[in-house]
Structure formats: structure tokens, C-alpha cells
Short mmCIF file of C-alpha atoms in Angstrom, two decimals:
data_model
loop_
_atom_site.label_atom_id
_atom_site.label_comp_id
_atom_site.label_asym_id
_atom_site.label_seq_id
_atom_site.Cartn_x
_atom_site.Cartn_y
_atom_site.Cartn_z
CA MET A 1 -22.83 28.82 36.48
CA GLU A 2 -24.00 25.54 35.19
CA LYS A 3 -23.64 26.73 31.58
CA VAL A 4 -19.96 27.57 32.20
CA ASN A 5 -19.33 24.25 33.64
CA LYS A 6 -20.83 22.35 30.78
CA PHE A 7 -18.81 24.62 28.37
CA ILE A 8 -15.67 23.87 30.20
CA LEU A 9 -16.27 20.27 30.20
CA GLY A 10 -17.22 20.28 26.58
CA ILE A 11 -14.11 22.05 25.63
CA GLY A 12 -11.95 19.50 27.74
CA GLY A 13 -13.57 16.66 26.08
CA LEU A 14 -12.94 17.89 22.64
CA THR A 15 -9.32 18.58 23.48
CA VAL A 16 -8.87 14.99 25.13
CA THR A 17 -10.59 13.53 21.83
CA ALA A 18 -8.41 15.67 19.46
CA LEU A 19 -5.14 14.61 21.41
CA GLY A 20 -6.43 10.83 21.30
CA ILE A 21 -7.04 11.00 17.50
CA TYR A 22 -3.43 12.70 17.06
CA ALA A 23 -1.85 10.06 18.97
CA GLY A 24 -3.54 7.32 17.17
CA LEU A 25 -2.65 8.48 13.89
CA SER A 26 0.98 9.58 14.55
CA ASN A 27 3.68 7.13 15.06
CA LYS A 28 1.49 4.31 14.07
CA GLU A 29 3.08 0.87 13.25
CA PRO A 30 1.51 -0.52 9.91
CA ALA A 31 -0.87 -3.34 10.29
CA LYS A 32 0.51 -6.79 10.39
CA TYR A 33 0.76 -8.40 6.95
CA SER A 34 0.16 -5.29 5.13
CA LEU A 35 2.43 -4.32 2.17
CA GLU A 36 4.09 -1.72 4.28
CA TRP A 37 4.69 -4.05 7.09
CA ILE A 38 6.00 -6.82 4.82
CA LYS A 39 8.40 -4.31 3.07
CA LYS A 40 9.84 -3.44 6.46
CA LEU A 41 10.89 -7.01 7.40
CA THR A 42 14.38 -8.31 7.15
CA ASP A 43 15.11 -11.21 4.95
CA LYS A 44 15.25 -13.57 7.85
CA ASN A 45 12.11 -12.19 9.40
CA TRP A 46 10.37 -12.38 5.90
CA GLU A 47 11.15 -16.17 5.59
CA ILE A 48 9.89 -16.83 9.12
CA GLU A 49 6.59 -14.91 8.62
CA ARG A 50 6.15 -16.42 5.16
CA GLU A 51 6.45 -19.94 6.60
CA ILE A 52 3.86 -19.09 9.14
CA VAL A 53 1.26 -17.93 6.46
CA ARG A 54 2.06 -20.99 4.18
CA GLN A 55 1.56 -23.34 7.02
CA LYS A 56 -1.86 -21.63 7.62
CA PHE A 57 -2.66 -21.92 3.96
CA CYS A 58 -1.79 -25.59 3.84
CA ASN A 59 -3.86 -26.39 6.91
CA PRO A 60 -7.06 -28.17 6.21
CA LYS A 61 -8.93 -26.99 9.36
CA TYR A 62 -9.38 -23.50 7.77
CA ASP A 63 -12.14 -22.78 5.23
CA ASP A 64 -11.77 -22.07 1.59
CA VAL A 65 -12.14 -18.33 2.05
CA THR A 66 -9.64 -18.01 4.73
CA ARG A 67 -7.20 -20.34 2.80
CA ILE A 68 -7.70 -18.03 -0.31
CA ARG A 69 -6.78 -14.99 1.89
CA PHE A 70 -3.60 -16.82 2.99
CA GLN A 71 -2.87 -17.50 -0.72
CA ASN A 72 -3.09 -13.85 -1.52
CA LEU A 73 -0.75 -12.97 1.38
CA LEU A 74 1.91 -15.41 -0.06
CA ARG A 75 1.62 -13.86 -3.34
CA LEU A 76 2.28 -10.45 -1.59
CA PHE A 77 5.15 -11.89 0.23
CA ASP A 78 6.60 -13.15 -3.06
CA LYS A 79 6.05 -9.91 -4.94
CA VAL A 80 7.85 -7.94 -2.22
CA LYS A 81 10.79 -10.55 -2.22
CA SER A 82 10.83 -10.28 -6.16
CA ASP A 83 10.90 -6.41 -6.07
CA ARG A 84 13.82 -6.49 -3.54
CA ASP A 85 15.85 -9.23 -5.48
CA TRP A 86 15.36 -7.44 -8.83
CA ALA A 87 15.94 -3.94 -7.23
CA GLY A 88 14.39 -1.89 -10.08
CA LEU A 89 15.69 -4.05 -12.95
CA LYS A 90 13.34 -5.51 -15.64
CA PRO A 91 12.97 -9.21 -14.88
CA GLN A 92 14.38 -11.42 -17.76
CA GLY A 93 13.52 -15.07 -18.78
CA PRO A 94 15.97 -17.78 -18.95
CA ALA A 95 18.59 -17.57 -21.89
CA TYR A 96 18.51 -21.18 -22.70
CA HIS A 97 17.34 -22.81 -25.95
CA ARG A 98 13.55 -23.55 -26.05
CA GLU A 99 11.56 -26.47 -27.36
CA HIS A 100 11.10 -25.07 -30.77
CA GLY A 101 14.26 -23.03 -31.31
CA PHE A 102 15.65 -19.74 -29.87
CA ASN A 103 13.59 -16.62 -30.87
CA LEU A 104 11.78 -18.74 -33.52
CA TYR A 105 8.29 -17.17 -33.06
CA LYS A 106 9.13 -13.47 -32.76
CA PRO A 107 7.95 -11.11 -35.45
#
């Protein structure tokens, strides 16, 4: 009888564990400040969250390693915004006359 109880409890434990893993993996929101999370932000929320990260980056109370992480997050925010603004088009430089002439050094 004791073996049967252990078997039933073992199967029940495995079932609960499997359901917990399934629930944890499905319908999971992306981690905050991940690329997927930043892509889902609206423009207004993007500005708010980027400003929070920028203020943390400028704050001298954080050590250099943490501030470099904030700087990398700022670059990620800017990359997402740039991709949204260009919407698949190739970015082009300014079309004004440069210092030494327009198209002077192209081969």
C-alpha cells in the first residue's frame, strides 16, 4: 500500500510541476528593458521609459559598470526608435554640400 501511495504522490507531483512550467512559459510578458518589451511600447511610453534610463545613466551615484549598462539600454531604445521611424527604408545622410565639395571623393 505504501508503494502505491508513493507512486500516486510522485505522479501528482510531476503533474503539478509540468503544469507550473507550462503556465510559466506560456503567456509570459517579455522582461522589462528587453528588445521585445521596448518594441511593444507606444511612442509616449517609449519617451517616458527612455527618460528614466537616461536619468539613471546621468546619475553619479551609480558605479561605472551600471552606467555602461544604462548607456547600452539607451542605444537599444534609439535603435528601436530609428527602426520605427525609417520603417524598413535605407537611412540616408544629409543632401547638403559638404566642406570639400559634393561627391568629391567618391571613386
